[in-house]
Structure formats: structure tokens, C-alpha cells
């Protein structure tokens, strides 16, 4: 029997998503992301805070952060979610913009043995189809040195590493213009008028908006 409900796991995953350097996350940020009311978020945080093995450290009006136990659970959920995304894309031929909702359902299956076998079956992938790192069984994450495309100076070549925005619309746009993971891109010019960036992709010029450039993480060629 599972120790945590699906809803509790979603809250823990959301807190981890928004926490930076162990900073507290506001109830409003959680409410906006989950599409619920701040009052409902507060009730859930109080519940998580009171569990025998407390999963969160919640202070009214100051926000919430994960305890070590809560972080362990959150990383386990993220690991399952991202492994399922790899499986759906690589083995079942889902498109990268059409896997999130299915993986959201599969991530709540509570079978460590299943996930170990899934990881082995997939060849122990380190990154999911959107370029996000997959925690290993111990919760460790491989860190890559990436930066935003918007911050790359003209004249440099980069490879697309991951996306900041994983919405269906954005991923479909990237697919249409050929800016998929691993793609080599040359930065030709930054246009100050609207922050757009002129690129060369597959030998052809392409101009992307500042918003697109700020939502693509890249690895610069040595």
C-alpha cells in the first residue's frame, strides 16, 4: 500500500520544482501551478507538515520547503515520471509534446522493482525527452553546464540541451522549426529591437523571438 496519496506526491513534486537553493516556496506559487486555491494549498501543507515523518517544513506566511524525507519522495516521483517519458517516446513512439499527461498517471505506480527494471530496459538514461536530468535510484542528478540561448554571443555554435517551457504548444513549435534536442545551432546576430535572435540551423537562416531564446537551454561547443 502506498504511503502517500497521488495528490500529496503532486504537491511534493511541485515544491521541489519551485524551490531554489532550499528557499521557501509561496502558497500562491503552488496554487497557481496546480490550479487550486491558496486556502486548499495551506490545508495540504499543514497535513504534510503533521505527518509522522514530516515531509515539509511549513511556516504560515513564509512558505514551505521540503524536509530531507520530502525531497527523497519528490525525487523518486520525478525519476519515475521522466523514465516513463523516455519509455513512451523511445519505445511507444509518442511525440515529445504528447507524453506529459500519460507520465503523470504512470508516475504514481508504487513498484520500485518495476522502475528498476524499466531503468535497465531503457539503458539507464540520464536525461528525459525534454533534456531534464533523471535522478538515479539514490536520488542523485547529473548536472550539465548549460545556459540560455538568449545569452549566447553572436558567432558561437551550440547544441540544444533542454527546454524551460515544456508546454505542448512550445514543443510543437520547436518541432516545426527544427530546434529539437541535440540540434546544432549557430548564433548569427541578436536583434535589440525585439530581443529576437538570428540563427543558422541545418544551413538555413532562422529568426526566433526573445521568448523562444529564453526558453531554450544550450551547451556551447568547446
PDB file of C-alpha atoms in Angstrom, residues 29-184:
ATOM      1  CA  UNK A  29       3.116  29.862  -6.484  1.00  0.00           C
ATOM      2  CA  UNK A  30       1.931  26.336  -5.699  1.00  0.00           C
ATOM      3  CA  UNK A  31      -1.737  27.305  -6.098  1.00  0.00           C
ATOM      4  CA  UNK A  32      -1.133  28.949  -9.480  1.00  0.00           C
ATOM      5  CA  UNK A  33       0.796  25.952 -10.788  1.00  0.00           C
ATOM      6  CA  UNK A  34      -1.691  23.342  -9.584  1.00  0.00           C
ATOM      7  CA  UNK A  35      -4.755  25.419 -10.474  1.00  0.00           C
ATOM      8  CA  UNK A  36      -6.218  25.416  -6.976  1.00  0.00           C
ATOM      9  CA  UNK A  37      -6.865  27.960  -4.227  1.00  0.00           C
ATOM     10  CA  UNK A  38      -4.238  29.199  -1.736  1.00  0.00           C
ATOM     11  CA  UNK A  39      -6.536  28.001   1.067  1.00  0.00           C
ATOM     12  CA  UNK A  40      -6.503  24.448  -0.307  1.00  0.00           C
ATOM     13  CA  UNK A  41      -2.721  24.596  -0.602  1.00  0.00           C
ATOM     14  CA  UNK A  42      -2.416  25.753   3.003  1.00  0.00           C
ATOM     15  CA  UNK A  43      -4.594  22.867   4.189  1.00  0.00           C
ATOM     16  CA  UNK A  44      -2.442  20.335   2.311  1.00  0.00           C
ATOM     17  CA  UNK A  45       0.829  21.831   3.581  1.00  0.00           C
ATOM     18  CA  UNK A  46      -0.424  21.633   7.158  1.00  0.00           C
ATOM     19  CA  UNK A  47      -1.357  17.988   6.564  1.00  0.00           C
ATOM     20  CA  UNK A  48       2.072  17.175   5.118  1.00  0.00           C
ATOM     21  CA  UNK A  49       3.760  19.042   7.954  1.00  0.00           C
ATOM     22  CA  UNK A  50       1.959  16.960  10.573  1.00  0.00           C
ATOM     23  CA  UNK A  51       2.792  13.555   9.115  1.00  0.00           C
ATOM     24  CA  UNK A  52       4.811  11.309  11.482  1.00  0.00           C
ATOM     25  CA  UNK A  53       7.792  11.504   9.155  1.00  0.00           C
ATOM     26  CA  UNK A  54       7.325  15.179   8.271  1.00  0.00           C
ATOM     27  CA  UNK A  55       7.704  15.771   4.551  1.00  0.00           C
ATOM     28  CA  UNK A  56       7.673  19.577   4.547  1.00  0.00           C
ATOM     29  CA  UNK A  57       8.748  22.451   6.734  1.00  0.00           C
ATOM     30  CA  UNK A  58       5.822  24.873   6.548  1.00  0.00           C
ATOM     31  CA  UNK A  59       5.656  28.288   8.193  1.00  0.00           C
ATOM     32  CA  UNK A  60       2.474  30.363   7.808  1.00  0.00           C
ATOM     33  CA  UNK A  61       3.036  33.498   5.690  1.00  0.00           C
ATOM     34  CA  UNK A  62       6.633  32.426   4.999  1.00  0.00           C
ATOM     35  CA  UNK A  63       6.113  29.476   2.694  1.00  0.00           C
ATOM     36  CA  UNK A  64       7.286  25.892   2.590  1.00  0.00           C
ATOM     37  CA  UNK A  65      10.366  23.819   1.824  1.00  0.00           C
ATOM     38  CA  UNK A  66      10.932  20.090   1.680  1.00  0.00           C
ATOM     39  CA  UNK A  67      12.492  18.157   4.517  1.00  0.00           C
ATOM     40  CA  UNK A  68      15.119  15.560   3.565  1.00  0.00           C
ATOM     41  CA  UNK A  69      12.364  12.936   3.708  1.00  0.00           C
ATOM     42  CA  UNK A  70      10.099  15.024   1.486  1.00  0.00           C
ATOM     43  CA  UNK A  71      12.857  15.657  -1.017  1.00  0.00           C
ATOM     44  CA  UNK A  72      13.550  11.936  -1.224  1.00  0.00           C
ATOM     45  CA  UNK A  73       9.915  11.254  -2.084  1.00  0.00           C
ATOM     46  CA  UNK A  74       9.779  14.111  -4.617  1.00  0.00           C
ATOM     47  CA  UNK A  75      12.929  12.929  -6.395  1.00  0.00           C
ATOM     48  CA  UNK A  76      11.531   9.411  -6.573  1.00  0.00           C
ATOM     49  CA  UNK A  77       8.364  10.704  -8.259  1.00  0.00           C
ATOM     50  CA  UNK A  78      10.359  12.810 -10.722  1.00  0.00           C
ATOM     51  CA  UNK A  79      12.565   9.799 -11.502  1.00  0.00           C
ATOM     52  CA  UNK A  80       9.530   7.683 -12.341  1.00  0.00           C
ATOM     53  CA  UNK A  81       7.904  10.441 -14.395  1.00  0.00           C
ATOM     54  CA  UNK A  82      10.981  11.051 -16.539  1.00  0.00           C
ATOM     55  CA  UNK A  83      11.742   7.367 -17.054  1.00  0.00           C
ATOM     56  CA  UNK A  84       8.180   6.819 -18.237  1.00  0.00           C
ATOM     57  CA  UNK A  85       8.559   9.734 -20.649  1.00  0.00           C
ATOM     58  CA  UNK A  86      11.669   8.113 -22.123  1.00  0.00           C
ATOM     59  CA  UNK A  87       9.807   4.817 -22.476  1.00  0.00           C
ATOM     60  CA  UNK A  88       6.797   6.455 -24.143  1.00  0.00           C
ATOM     61  CA  UNK A  89       8.928   8.349 -26.668  1.00  0.00           C
ATOM     62  CA  UNK A  90      11.578   5.725 -27.422  1.00  0.00           C
ATOM     63  CA  UNK A  91       9.549   2.526 -27.272  1.00  0.00           C
ATOM     64  CA  UNK A  92       5.945   3.516 -27.933  1.00  0.00           C
ATOM     65  CA  UNK A  93       6.759   6.340 -30.380  1.00  0.00           C
ATOM     66  CA  UNK A  94       4.849   9.070 -28.573  1.00  0.00           C
ATOM     67  CA  UNK A  95       5.877  12.576 -29.650  1.00  0.00           C
ATOM     68  CA  UNK A  96       7.778  14.607 -27.040  1.00  0.00           C
ATOM     69  CA  UNK A  97       4.860  17.054 -26.777  1.00  0.00           C
ATOM     70  CA  UNK A  98       2.372  14.287 -26.003  1.00  0.00           C
ATOM     71  CA  UNK A  99       3.844  12.352 -23.081  1.00  0.00           C
ATOM     72  CA  UNK A 100       3.459  14.533 -20.008  1.00  0.00           C
ATOM     73  CA  UNK A 101      -0.132  13.694 -19.104  1.00  0.00           C
ATOM     74  CA  UNK A 102       0.380   9.939 -19.563  1.00  0.00           C
ATOM     75  CA  UNK A 103       3.580  10.042 -17.491  1.00  0.00           C
ATOM     76  CA  UNK A 104       1.656  11.985 -14.809  1.00  0.00           C
ATOM     77  CA  UNK A 105      -0.567   8.935 -14.385  1.00  0.00           C
ATOM     78  CA  UNK A 106       2.205   6.339 -14.561  1.00  0.00           C
ATOM     79  CA  UNK A 107       4.463   8.126 -12.046  1.00  0.00           C
ATOM     80  CA  UNK A 108       2.152   7.173  -9.185  1.00  0.00           C
ATOM     81  CA  UNK A 109       2.595   3.409  -9.668  1.00  0.00           C
ATOM     82  CA  UNK A 110       4.296   2.245  -6.479  1.00  0.00           C
ATOM     83  CA  UNK A 111       6.658  -0.525  -7.558  1.00  0.00           C
ATOM     84  CA  UNK A 112      10.394   0.047  -7.007  1.00  0.00           C
ATOM     85  CA  UNK A 113      11.175  -3.224  -8.793  1.00  0.00           C
ATOM     86  CA  UNK A 114       9.212  -2.115 -11.869  1.00  0.00           C
ATOM     87  CA  UNK A 115      11.140   1.168 -12.019  1.00  0.00           C
ATOM     88  CA  UNK A 116      14.494  -0.582 -11.580  1.00  0.00           C
ATOM     89  CA  UNK A 117      13.654  -2.899 -14.473  1.00  0.00           C
ATOM     90  CA  UNK A 118      12.348  -0.023 -16.573  1.00  0.00           C
ATOM     91  CA  UNK A 119      15.576   1.911 -15.999  1.00  0.00           C
ATOM     92  CA  UNK A 120      17.656  -1.129 -17.007  1.00  0.00           C
ATOM     93  CA  UNK A 121      15.444  -1.823 -20.032  1.00  0.00           C
ATOM     94  CA  UNK A 122      15.985   1.740 -21.266  1.00  0.00           C
ATOM     95  CA  UNK A 123      19.760   1.551 -20.787  1.00  0.00           C
ATOM     96  CA  UNK A 124      19.903   3.778 -17.700  1.00  0.00           C
ATOM     97  CA  UNK A 125      19.139   7.088 -19.446  1.00  0.00           C
ATOM     98  CA  UNK A 126      20.395  10.245 -17.748  1.00  0.00           C
ATOM     99  CA  UNK A 127      18.003  12.703 -19.422  1.00  0.00           C
ATOM    100  CA  UNK A 128      14.358  12.634 -20.454  1.00  0.00           C
ATOM    101  CA  UNK A 129      12.970  13.607 -23.903  1.00  0.00           C
ATOM    102  CA  UNK A 130      12.901  17.283 -22.868  1.00  0.00           C
ATOM    103  CA  UNK A 131      16.505  17.294 -21.687  1.00  0.00           C
ATOM    104  CA  UNK A 132      15.699  17.224 -17.965  1.00  0.00           C
ATOM    105  CA  UNK A 133      18.008  15.083 -15.798  1.00  0.00           C
ATOM    106  CA  UNK A 134      16.687  11.780 -14.461  1.00  0.00           C
ATOM    107  CA  UNK A 135      17.576  11.121 -10.794  1.00  0.00           C
ATOM    108  CA  UNK A 136      19.220   7.744 -10.243  1.00  0.00           C
ATOM    109  CA  UNK A 137      17.978   5.251  -7.658  1.00  0.00           C
ATOM    110  CA  UNK A 138      19.824   7.149  -4.911  1.00  0.00           C
ATOM    111  CA  UNK A 139      18.269  10.466  -5.946  1.00  0.00           C
ATOM    112  CA  UNK A 140      21.477  11.790  -7.482  1.00  0.00           C
ATOM    113  CA  UNK A 141      21.206  14.023 -10.548  1.00  0.00           C
ATOM    114  CA  UNK A 142      23.845  14.587 -13.236  1.00  0.00           C
ATOM    115  CA  UNK A 143      24.490  18.304 -13.634  1.00  0.00           C
ATOM    116  CA  UNK A 144      25.296  19.748 -17.054  1.00  0.00           C
ATOM    117  CA  UNK A 145      26.696  23.212 -17.643  1.00  0.00           C
ATOM    118  CA  UNK A 146      24.040  24.839 -19.795  1.00  0.00           C
ATOM    119  CA  UNK A 147      22.930  28.389 -20.444  1.00  0.00           C
ATOM    120  CA  UNK A 148      20.055  30.109 -22.194  1.00  0.00           C
ATOM    121  CA  UNK A 149      20.227  30.559 -25.946  1.00  0.00           C
ATOM    122  CA  UNK A 150      19.416  34.227 -25.323  1.00  0.00           C
ATOM    123  CA  UNK A 151      22.763  34.623 -23.512  1.00  0.00           C
ATOM    124  CA  UNK A 152      24.957  33.174 -26.276  1.00  0.00           C
ATOM    125  CA  UNK A 153      27.007  35.772 -28.134  1.00  0.00           C
ATOM    126  CA  UNK A 154      26.921  36.002 -31.917  1.00  0.00           C
ATOM    127  CA  UNK A 155      29.485  33.809 -33.659  1.00  0.00           C
ATOM    128  CA  UNK A 156      29.140  30.824 -31.312  1.00  0.00           C
ATOM    129  CA  UNK A 157      27.828  27.348 -32.077  1.00  0.00           C
ATOM    130  CA  UNK A 158      25.720  25.459 -29.546  1.00  0.00           C
ATOM    131  CA  UNK A 159      23.640  22.293 -29.200  1.00  0.00           C
ATOM    132  CA  UNK A 160      20.076  22.346 -27.885  1.00  0.00           C
ATOM    133  CA  UNK A 161      20.156  20.631 -24.469  1.00  0.00           C
ATOM    134  CA  UNK A 162      16.755  21.148 -22.841  1.00  0.00           C
ATOM    135  CA  UNK A 163      13.653  23.301 -22.693  1.00  0.00           C
ATOM    136  CA  UNK A 164      12.480  25.623 -19.943  1.00  0.00           C
ATOM    137  CA  UNK A 165       8.932  25.580 -21.273  1.00  0.00           C
ATOM    138  CA  UNK A 166       7.515  22.098 -21.857  1.00  0.00           C
ATOM    139  CA  UNK A 167       4.033  23.151 -22.952  1.00  0.00           C
ATOM    140  CA  UNK A 168       2.547  21.303 -25.912  1.00  0.00           C
ATOM    141  CA  UNK A 169       2.395  24.482 -27.990  1.00  0.00           C
ATOM    142  CA  UNK A 170       6.059  25.336 -27.442  1.00  0.00           C
ATOM    143  CA  UNK A 171       7.294  21.816 -28.151  1.00  0.00           C
ATOM    144  CA  UNK A 172       5.238  21.636 -31.326  1.00  0.00           C
ATOM    145  CA  UNK A 173       6.704  24.970 -32.441  1.00  0.00           C
ATOM    146  CA  UNK A 174      10.259  23.713 -31.847  1.00  0.00           C
ATOM    147  CA  UNK A 175       9.477  20.580 -33.840  1.00  0.00           C
ATOM    148  CA  UNK A 176       8.159  22.661 -36.726  1.00  0.00           C
ATOM    149  CA  UNK A 177      11.225  24.919 -36.930  1.00  0.00           C
ATOM    150  CA  UNK A 178      13.738  22.126 -36.327  1.00  0.00           C
ATOM    151  CA  UNK A 179      15.011  23.172 -32.899  1.00  0.00           C
ATOM    152  CA  UNK A 180      14.927  19.718 -31.334  1.00  0.00           C
ATOM    153  CA  UNK A 181      17.253  18.300 -28.693  1.00  0.00           C
ATOM    154  CA  UNK A 182      20.807  17.794 -29.843  1.00  0.00           C
ATOM    155  CA  UNK A 183      20.407  20.094 -32.851  1.00  0.00           C
ATOM    156  CA  UNK A 184      23.482  22.170 -33.687  1.00  0.00           C
TER     157      UNK A 184
END
